PDB file of C-alpha atoms and ligand atoms in Angstrom:
ATOM      1  CA  MET A   1       0.000   0.000   0.000  1.00  0.00           C
ATOM      2  CA  LYS A   2       1.229   3.516  -0.848  1.00  0.00           C
ATOM      3  CA  GLN A   3       2.227   5.727   2.054  1.00  0.00           C
ATOM      4  CA  TYR A   4       1.844   9.483   2.030  1.00  0.00           C
ATOM      5  CA  ILE A   5       3.506  12.350   3.906  1.00  0.00           C
ATOM      6  CA  GLN A   6       1.930  15.759   4.394  1.00  0.00           C
ATOM      7  CA  ARG A   7       3.868  18.521   2.572  1.00  0.00           C
ATOM      8  CA  TYR A   8       1.460  21.489   2.695  1.00  0.00           C
ATOM      9  CA  VAL A   9      -1.524  22.290   4.914  1.00  0.00           C
ATOM     10  CA  ALA A  10      -4.696  23.664   3.307  1.00  0.00           C
ATOM     11  CA  ALA A  11      -3.754  27.286   4.126  1.00  0.00           C
ATOM     12  CA  ASP A  12      -0.408  26.895   2.287  1.00  0.00           C
ATOM     13  CA  ARG A  13      -2.200  25.563  -0.779  1.00  0.00           C
ATOM     14  CA  VAL A  14      -4.932  28.206  -0.835  1.00  0.00           C
ATOM     15  CA  ASN A  15      -2.234  30.864  -0.462  1.00  0.00           C
ATOM     16  CA  HIS A  16      -0.154  29.326  -3.281  1.00  0.00           C
ATOM     17  CA  TRP A  17      -3.083  29.050  -5.714  1.00  0.00           C
ATOM     18  CA  ILE A  18      -4.230  32.620  -5.065  1.00  0.00           C
ATOM     19  CA  VAL A  19      -0.706  33.787  -5.984  1.00  0.00           C
ATOM     20  CA  ALA A  20      -0.534  31.419  -8.973  1.00  0.00           C
ATOM     21  CA  ILE A  21      -3.925  32.382 -10.471  1.00  0.00           C
ATOM     22  CA  LEU A  22      -3.279  36.112 -10.016  1.00  0.00           C
ATOM     23  CA  PHE A  23       0.248  35.788 -11.403  1.00  0.00           C
ATOM     24  CA  VAL A  24      -1.065  34.109 -14.572  1.00  0.00           C
ATOM     25  CA  ILE A  25      -3.809  36.751 -15.044  1.00  0.00           C
ATOM     26  CA  LEU A  26      -1.218  39.511 -14.532  1.00  0.00           C
ATOM     27  CA  SER A  27       1.178  37.879 -16.992  1.00  0.00           C
ATOM     28  CA  LEU A  28      -1.508  37.580 -19.673  1.00  0.00           C
ATOM     29  CA  THR A  29      -2.798  41.141 -19.268  1.00  0.00           C
ATOM     30  CA  GLY A  30       0.781  42.453 -19.020  1.00  0.00           C
ATOM     31  CA  LEU A  31       1.570  40.791 -22.348  1.00  0.00           C
ATOM     32  CA  ALA A  32      -1.586  42.384 -23.783  1.00  0.00           C
ATOM     33  CA  PHE A  33      -0.228  45.859 -22.894  1.00  0.00           C
ATOM     34  CA  PHE A  34       3.239  44.935 -24.139  1.00  0.00           C
ATOM     35  CA  HIS A  35       2.549  44.125 -27.790  1.00  0.00           C
ATOM     36  CA  PRO A  36      -0.439  44.407 -30.160  1.00  0.00           C
ATOM     37  CA  SER A  37      -0.166  40.742 -31.141  1.00  0.00           C
ATOM     38  CA  PHE A  38      -1.038  39.844 -27.520  1.00  0.00           C
ATOM     39  CA  PHE A  39      -3.809  42.458 -27.315  1.00  0.00           C
ATOM     40  CA  PHE A  40      -6.564  39.807 -27.388  1.00  0.00           C
ATOM     41  CA  LEU A  41      -5.283  38.568 -23.994  1.00  0.00           C
ATOM     42  CA  SER A  42      -6.808  41.663 -22.367  1.00  0.00           C
ATOM     43  CA  ASN A  43     -10.098  39.736 -22.718  1.00  0.00           C
ATOM     44  CA  VAL A  44      -9.188  37.649 -19.648  1.00  0.00           C
ATOM     45  CA  LEU A  45     -10.223  40.686 -17.584  1.00  0.00           C
ATOM     46  CA  GLY A  46     -13.132  41.706 -19.805  1.00  0.00           C
ATOM     47  CA  GLY A  47     -11.332  43.801 -22.431  1.00  0.00           C
ATOM     48  CA  PRO A  48      -8.650  46.517 -22.548  1.00  0.00           C
ATOM     49  CA  VAL A  49     -10.332  49.105 -20.304  1.00  0.00           C
ATOM     50  CA  TRP A  50     -11.017  46.720 -17.437  1.00  0.00           C
ATOM     51  CA  ALA A  51      -7.627  45.060 -17.893  1.00  0.00           C
ATOM     52  CA  ARG A  52      -5.918  48.462 -17.611  1.00  0.00           C
ATOM     53  CA  ILE A  53      -7.893  49.376 -14.487  1.00  0.00           C
ATOM     54  CA  LEU A  54      -7.624  46.009 -12.715  1.00  0.00           C
ATOM     55  CA  HIS A  55      -4.053  44.957 -13.564  1.00  0.00           C
ATOM     56  CA  PRO A  56      -2.343  47.217 -10.970  1.00  0.00           C
ATOM     57  CA  PHE A  57      -4.864  46.450  -8.203  1.00  0.00           C
ATOM     58  CA  LEU A  58      -4.554  42.701  -8.803  1.00  0.00           C
ATOM     59  CA  GLY A  59      -0.787  43.206  -8.829  1.00  0.00           C
ATOM     60  CA  ILE A  60      -0.964  44.583  -5.282  1.00  0.00           C
ATOM     61  CA  VAL A  61      -3.200  41.691  -4.145  1.00  0.00           C
ATOM     62  CA  MET A  62      -0.772  39.188  -5.740  1.00  0.00           C
ATOM     63  CA  ALA A  63       2.256  40.839  -4.117  1.00  0.00           C
ATOM     64  CA  VAL A  64       0.641  40.885  -0.642  1.00  0.00           C
ATOM     65  CA  SER A  65      -0.420  37.213  -1.042  1.00  0.00           C
ATOM     66  CA  PHE A  66       3.105  36.410  -2.227  1.00  0.00           C
ATOM     67  CA  VAL A  67       4.541  37.953   0.968  1.00  0.00           C
ATOM     68  CA  PHE A  68       2.406  35.515   3.018  1.00  0.00           C
ATOM     69  CA  LEU A  69       3.509  32.571   0.830  1.00  0.00           C
ATOM     70  CA  ALA A  70       7.167  33.606   1.023  1.00  0.00           C
ATOM     71  CA  ARG A  71       6.898  33.888   4.823  1.00  0.00           C
ATOM     72  CA  ARG A  72       5.705  30.278   4.982  1.00  0.00           C
ATOM     73  CA  VAL A  73       8.617  28.845   2.975  1.00  0.00           C
ATOM     74  CA  TRP A  74      11.560  31.244   3.063  1.00  0.00           C
ATOM     75  CA  HIS A  75      13.442  29.425   5.852  1.00  0.00           C
ATOM     76  CA  GLU A  76      13.507  26.256   3.679  1.00  0.00           C
ATOM     77  CA  ASN A  77      15.074  28.160   0.776  1.00  0.00           C
ATOM     78  CA  PHE A  78      18.487  29.164   2.155  1.00  0.00           C
ATOM     79  CA  ILE A  79      21.281  28.095  -0.176  1.00  0.00           C
ATOM     80  CA  LYS A  80      23.523  25.460   1.480  1.00  0.00           C
ATOM     81  CA  PRO A  81      26.725  23.674   0.334  1.00  0.00           C
ATOM     82  CA  VAL A  82      24.661  20.702  -0.860  1.00  0.00           C
ATOM     83  CA  ASP A  83      22.838  23.044  -3.254  1.00  0.00           C
ATOM     84  CA  ILE A  84      26.119  24.014  -4.898  1.00  0.00           C
ATOM     85  CA  GLN A  85      26.859  20.304  -5.392  1.00  0.00           C
ATOM     86  CA  TRP A  86      23.376  19.880  -6.916  1.00  0.00           C
ATOM     87  CA  LEU A  87      23.955  22.802  -9.284  1.00  0.00           C
ATOM     88  CA  LYS A  88      27.269  21.313 -10.393  1.00  0.00           C
ATOM     89  CA  MET A  89      25.297  18.221 -11.437  1.00  0.00           C
ATOM     90  CA  ILE A  90      22.810  20.233 -13.508  1.00  0.00           C
ATOM     91  CA  ASP A  91      23.587  18.112 -16.615  1.00  0.00           C
ATOM     92  CA  GLU A  92      22.439  15.042 -14.731  1.00  0.00           C
ATOM     93  CA  VAL A  93      19.369  16.857 -13.419  1.00  0.00           C
ATOM     94  CA  ILE A  94      18.348  17.707 -16.985  1.00  0.00           C
ATOM     95  CA  ASN A  95      19.146  14.219 -18.295  1.00  0.00           C
ATOM     96  CA  ASN A  96      17.278  12.563 -15.432  1.00  0.00           C
ATOM     97  CA  GLY A  97      20.437  10.975 -13.979  1.00  0.00           C
ATOM     98  CA  ASP A  98      20.537   9.425 -10.483  1.00  0.00           C
ATOM     99  CA  GLY A  99      23.439  11.474  -9.036  1.00  0.00           C
ATOM    100  CA  PRO A 100      21.488  14.515  -7.743  1.00  0.00           C
ATOM    101  CA  ASP A 101      18.968  12.282  -5.944  1.00  0.00           C
ATOM    102  CA  LYS A 102      21.795  10.722  -3.914  1.00  0.00           C
ATOM    103  CA  LEU A 103      22.602  14.116  -2.332  1.00  0.00           C
ATOM    104  CA  PRO A 104      21.122  14.928   1.106  1.00  0.00           C
ATOM    105  CA  ILE A 105      18.449  17.306  -0.241  1.00  0.00           C
ATOM    106  CA  GLY A 106      16.064  18.897   2.263  1.00  0.00           C
ATOM    107  CA  LYS A 107      12.527  20.144   1.584  1.00  0.00           C
ATOM    108  CA  TYR A 108      13.603  21.976  -1.586  1.00  0.00           C
ATOM    109  CA  ASN A 109      16.388  21.388  -4.105  1.00  0.00           C
ATOM    110  CA  ALA A 110      18.656  24.121  -5.490  1.00  0.00           C
ATOM    111  CA  GLY A 111      16.458  24.585  -8.583  1.00  0.00           C
ATOM    112  CA  GLN A 112      13.409  25.276  -6.410  1.00  0.00           C
ATOM    113  CA  LYS A 113      15.421  27.616  -4.185  1.00  0.00           C
ATOM    114  CA  LEU A 114      16.691  29.617  -7.154  1.00  0.00           C
ATOM    115  CA  MET A 115      13.134  29.841  -8.464  1.00  0.00           C
ATOM    116  CA  PHE A 116      12.036  31.149  -5.054  1.00  0.00           C
ATOM    117  CA  TRP A 117      14.683  33.912  -4.945  1.00  0.00           C
ATOM    118  CA  THR A 118      14.059  34.812  -8.601  1.00  0.00           C
ATOM    119  CA  MET A 119      10.353  35.246  -7.798  1.00  0.00           C
ATOM    120  CA  ILE A 120      11.233  37.356  -4.725  1.00  0.00           C
ATOM    121  CA  GLY A 121      13.401  39.630  -6.906  1.00  0.00           C
ATOM    122  CA  SER A 122      10.858  39.945  -9.699  1.00  0.00           C
ATOM    123  CA  VAL A 123       7.888  40.601  -7.396  1.00  0.00           C
ATOM    124  CA  ILE A 124       9.801  43.365  -5.535  1.00  0.00           C
ATOM    125  CA  ALA A 125      10.895  44.929  -8.848  1.00  0.00           C
ATOM    126  CA  LEU A 126       7.376  44.629 -10.303  1.00  0.00           C
ATOM    127  CA  VAL A 127       5.755  46.342  -7.312  1.00  0.00           C
ATOM    128  CA  LEU A 128       8.266  49.212  -7.079  1.00  0.00           C
ATOM    129  CA  SER A 129       8.333  49.898 -10.826  1.00  0.00           C
ATOM    130  CA  GLY A 130       4.576  49.315 -11.077  1.00  0.00           C
ATOM    131  CA  ILE A 131       3.875  52.103  -8.578  1.00  0.00           C
ATOM    132  CA  VAL A 132       5.966  54.574 -10.606  1.00  0.00           C
ATOM    133  CA  ILE A 133       4.083  53.740 -13.835  1.00  0.00           C
ATOM    134  CA  TRP A 134       0.589  53.607 -12.204  1.00  0.00           C
ATOM    135  CA  ARG A 135      -0.719  56.551 -14.213  1.00  0.00           C
ATOM    136  CA  SER A 136      -3.997  57.234 -12.434  1.00  0.00           C
ATOM    137  CA  TYR A 137      -2.473  57.541  -8.942  1.00  0.00           C
ATOM    138  CA  PHE A 138       1.285  57.872  -8.682  1.00  0.00           C
ATOM    139  CA  ALA A 139       2.990  58.544 -12.029  1.00  0.00           C
ATOM    140  CA  GLU A 140       2.435  62.326 -11.731  1.00  0.00           C
ATOM    141  CA  PHE A 141       4.830  62.408  -8.743  1.00  0.00           C
ATOM    142  CA  PHE A 142       7.751  61.149 -10.850  1.00  0.00           C
ATOM    143  CA  PRO A 143       9.758  62.759 -13.692  1.00  0.00           C
ATOM    144  CA  ILE A 144       9.268  61.281 -17.165  1.00  0.00           C
ATOM    145  CA  SER A 145      12.788  59.785 -17.105  1.00  0.00           C
ATOM    146  CA  ALA A 146      11.902  57.817 -13.944  1.00  0.00           C
ATOM    147  CA  ILE A 147       8.653  56.626 -15.548  1.00  0.00           C
ATOM    148  CA  ARG A 148      10.526  55.454 -18.655  1.00  0.00           C
ATOM    149  CA  PHE A 149      13.134  53.656 -16.562  1.00  0.00           C
ATOM    150  CA  ALA A 150      10.439  52.048 -14.367  1.00  0.00           C
ATOM    151  CA  MET A 151       8.655  50.869 -17.522  1.00  0.00           C
ATOM    152  CA  LEU A 152      11.822  49.059 -18.621  1.00  0.00           C
ATOM    153  CA  VAL A 153      12.323  47.550 -15.150  1.00  0.00           C
ATOM    154  CA  HIS A 154       8.671  46.427 -15.101  1.00  0.00           C
ATOM    155  CA  MET A 155       9.044  44.660 -18.445  1.00  0.00           C
ATOM    156  CA  ALA A 156      12.358  43.004 -17.519  1.00  0.00           C
ATOM    157  CA  ALA A 157      10.971  41.832 -14.160  1.00  0.00           C
ATOM    158  CA  GLY A 158       7.724  40.644 -15.813  1.00  0.00           C
ATOM    159  CA  PHE A 159       9.719  38.720 -18.417  1.00  0.00           C
ATOM    160  CA  THR A 160      11.925  37.155 -15.700  1.00  0.00           C
ATOM    161  CA  GLY A 161       8.875  36.197 -13.622  1.00  0.00           C
ATOM    162  CA  ILE A 162       7.125  34.613 -16.626  1.00  0.00           C
ATOM    163  CA  VAL A 163      10.234  32.574 -17.554  1.00  0.00           C
ATOM    164  CA  ALA A 164      10.629  31.483 -13.895  1.00  0.00           C
ATOM    165  CA  LEU A 165       6.947  30.497 -13.828  1.00  0.00           C
ATOM    166  CA  ILE A 166       7.283  28.400 -17.013  1.00  0.00           C
ATOM    167  CA  VAL A 167      10.312  26.586 -15.526  1.00  0.00           C
ATOM    168  CA  HIS A 168       8.443  26.143 -12.194  1.00  0.00           C
ATOM    169  CA  VAL A 169       5.327  24.650 -13.839  1.00  0.00           C
ATOM    170  CA  TYR A 170       7.411  22.486 -16.170  1.00  0.00           C
ATOM    171  CA  ALA A 171       9.400  21.088 -13.211  1.00  0.00           C
ATOM    172  CA  ALA A 172       6.222  20.507 -11.181  1.00  0.00           C
ATOM    173  CA  ILE A 173       4.794  18.383 -14.035  1.00  0.00           C
ATOM    174  CA  TRP A 174       8.101  16.797 -15.083  1.00  0.00           C
ATOM    175  CA  VAL A 175       9.015  15.445 -11.620  1.00  0.00           C
ATOM    176  CA  LYS A 176       6.211  12.896 -11.378  1.00  0.00           C
ATOM    177  CA  GLY A 177       4.258  13.038  -8.121  1.00  0.00           C
ATOM    178  CA  THR A 178       5.092  16.694  -7.343  1.00  0.00           C
ATOM    179  CA  LEU A 179       1.806  18.304  -8.422  1.00  0.00           C
ATOM    180  CA  ARG A 180      -0.197  16.464  -5.769  1.00  0.00           C
ATOM    181  CA  ALA A 181       1.848  18.301  -3.117  1.00  0.00           C
ATOM    182  CA  MET A 182      -0.062  21.456  -4.105  1.00  0.00           C
ATOM    183  CA  THR A 183      -3.364  19.801  -5.011  1.00  0.00           C
ATOM    184  CA  ARG A 184      -3.824  17.236  -2.203  1.00  0.00           C
ATOM    185  CA  GLY A 185      -1.179  18.555   0.203  1.00  0.00           C
ATOM    186  CA  SER A 186       0.573  15.183   0.484  1.00  0.00           C
ATOM    187  CA  VAL A 187       3.290  13.321  -1.437  1.00  0.00           C
ATOM    188  CA  GLU A 188       4.147   9.652  -1.719  1.00  0.00           C
ATOM    189  CA  ALA A 189       6.718   8.564   0.861  1.00  0.00           C
ATOM    190  CA  ASN A 190       8.818   7.103  -1.977  1.00  0.00           C
ATOM    191  CA  TRP A 191       8.761  10.436  -3.825  1.00  0.00           C
ATOM    192  CA  ALA A 192      10.079  12.147  -0.689  1.00  0.00           C
ATOM    193  CA  LYS A 193      12.720   9.461  -0.058  1.00  0.00           C
ATOM    194  CA  HIS A 194      13.900   9.706  -3.659  1.00  0.00           C
ATOM    195  CA  HIS A 195      13.904  13.490  -4.272  1.00  0.00           C
ATOM    196  CA  HIS A 196      14.146  15.013  -0.777  1.00  0.00           C
ATOM    197  CA  PRO A 197      15.833  12.400   1.458  1.00  0.00           C
ATOM    198  CA  GLU A 198      16.771  14.789   4.299  1.00  0.00           C
ATOM    199  CA  TRP A 199      13.226  16.131   4.489  1.00  0.00           C
ATOM    200  CA  TYR A 200      11.936  12.533   4.425  1.00  0.00           C
ATOM    201  CA  LYS A 201      14.153  11.706   7.420  1.00  0.00           C
ATOM    202  CA  GLU A 202      12.966  14.808   9.306  1.00  0.00           C
ATOM    203  CA  GLN A 203       9.321  13.911   8.691  1.00  0.00           C
ATOM    204  CA  THR A 204       9.483  10.208   9.451  1.00  0.00           C
ATOM    205  CA  GLY A 205      12.387   9.949  11.884  1.00  0.00           C
ATOM    206  CA  ALA A 206      13.923   7.347   9.524  1.00  0.00           C
ATOM    207  CA  LYS A 207      17.681   6.827   9.747  1.00  0.00           C
TER     208      LYS A 207
HETATM  209  C1  HEM B 301       0.473  28.556 -12.255  1.00  0.00           C
HETATM  210  C2  HEM B 301       0.880  27.371 -12.073  1.00  0.00           C
HETATM  211  C3  HEM B 301       1.682  26.842 -10.894  1.00  0.00           C
HETATM  212  C4  HEM B 301       1.816  25.520 -10.618  1.00  0.00           C
HETATM  213  C5  HEM B 301       1.238  24.355 -11.424  1.00  0.00           C
HETATM  214  C6  HEM B 301       2.612  25.407  -9.422  1.00  0.00           C
HETATM  215  C7  HEM B 301       2.935  24.221  -8.790  1.00  0.00           C
HETATM  216  C8  HEM B 301       3.636  24.098  -7.621  1.00  0.00           C
HETATM  217  C9  HEM B 301       3.905  22.866  -6.927  1.00  0.00           C
HETATM  218  C10 HEM B 301       3.449  21.488  -7.388  1.00  0.00           C
HETATM  219  C11 HEM B 301       4.627  23.139  -5.827  1.00  0.00           C
HETATM  220  C12 HEM B 301       5.130  22.147  -4.771  1.00  0.00           C
HETATM  221  C13 HEM B 301       6.601  21.808  -5.036  1.00  0.00           C
HETATM  222  C14 HEM B 301       7.209  21.018  -3.908  1.00  0.00           C
HETATM  223  O1  HEM B 301       6.707  21.055  -2.789  1.00  0.00           O
HETATM  224  O2  HEM B 301       8.246  20.354  -4.137  1.00  0.00           O
HETATM  225  C15 HEM B 301       4.831  24.578  -5.801  1.00  0.00           C
HETATM  226  C16 HEM B 301       5.535  25.251  -4.835  1.00  0.00           C
HETATM  227  C17 HEM B 301       5.764  26.604  -4.830  1.00  0.00           C
HETATM  228  N1  HEM B 301       5.278  27.521  -5.740  1.00  0.00           N
HETATM  229 FE1  HEM B 301       4.133  27.094  -7.363  1.00  0.00          FE
HETATM  230  N2  HEM B 301       2.977  26.674  -9.005  1.00  0.00           N
HETATM  231  C18 HEM B 301       2.438  27.585  -9.877  1.00  0.00           C
HETATM  232  C19 HEM B 301       2.588  28.956  -9.806  1.00  0.00           C
HETATM  233  C20 HEM B 301       3.369  29.633  -8.884  1.00  0.00           C
HETATM  234  C21 HEM B 301       3.614  31.045  -8.877  1.00  0.00           C
HETATM  235  C22 HEM B 301       3.037  32.038  -9.897  1.00  0.00           C
HETATM  236  C23 HEM B 301       4.434  31.315  -7.814  1.00  0.00           C
HETATM  237  C24 HEM B 301       5.002  32.630  -7.340  1.00  0.00           C
HETATM  238  C25 HEM B 301       4.960  33.764  -7.942  1.00  0.00           C
HETATM  239  C26 HEM B 301       4.699  30.073  -7.165  1.00  0.00           C
HETATM  240  C27 HEM B 301       5.476  29.936  -6.036  1.00  0.00           C
HETATM  241  C28 HEM B 301       5.737  28.754  -5.388  1.00  0.00           C
HETATM  242  C29 HEM B 301       6.568  28.639  -4.206  1.00  0.00           C
HETATM  243  C30 HEM B 301       7.270  29.803  -3.500  1.00  0.00           C
HETATM  244  C31 HEM B 301       6.573  27.297  -3.858  1.00  0.00           C
HETATM  245  C32 HEM B 301       7.333  26.640  -2.701  1.00  0.00           C
HETATM  246  C33 HEM B 301       8.668  26.156  -3.267  1.00  0.00           C
HETATM  247  C34 HEM B 301       9.834  26.940  -2.780  1.00  0.00           C
HETATM  248  O3  HEM B 301       9.687  27.789  -1.887  1.00  0.00           O
HETATM  249  O4  HEM B 301      10.976  26.716  -3.264  1.00  0.00           O
HETATM  250  N3  HEM B 301       4.035  29.063  -7.830  1.00  0.00           N
HETATM  251  N4  HEM B 301       4.212  25.133  -6.901  1.00  0.00           N
END
């Protein structure tokens, strides 16, 4: 019989999916503002006018929700020597080799940790630059050069966040058994033993 270990409580998962859904909506509407060929994507918020009004407000809600999510997991994302070893084996990670799984990985591997810090950086940059370019409320307080610079920062951070998200979703699907951590809250004991042996030991007391 399969054994399962709890990885996330319901509050973690609700928090994660609020961030995820908002992040996707923001990415799609952001792309709609970025280039005419993506303009049709503004329909996800009911057309260009609503998309333009709602995008910054939803951005604030996403960022605040992200702060709560980050608070739940940040202490598991510190880079340790084992993560450097994992990164040195990146060829094996990509080619599905066994080496990286033999390392004493804790709750998250180096790839997940880098994704976490990339998201932290892009969300901070998106919020700060987003305030400067929020025409209806704040842009009038800044010189045009600052608005232009913030626009560039916003696009670069948005691009980085979208690429990080694609890698994150790809990895969640690619490493079989991971998705259920965020849907059901639990993972198979064998999944934990294989991919996150140190975390498995902490959870089960196994030697
Ligand atoms: C939209 C589709 C998304 C899917 C399918 C997805 C899936 C997942 C899954 C399965 C996990 C659990 C991984 C594990 O415990 O090993 C996870 C964790 C996590 N996700 Fe997502 N996610 C999505 C979007 C996002 C977004 C947009 C963000 C942030 C902006 C995000 C931030 C996180 C964080 C911080 C964790 C904890 C991992 C860590 O701290 O290193 N996710 N996600």
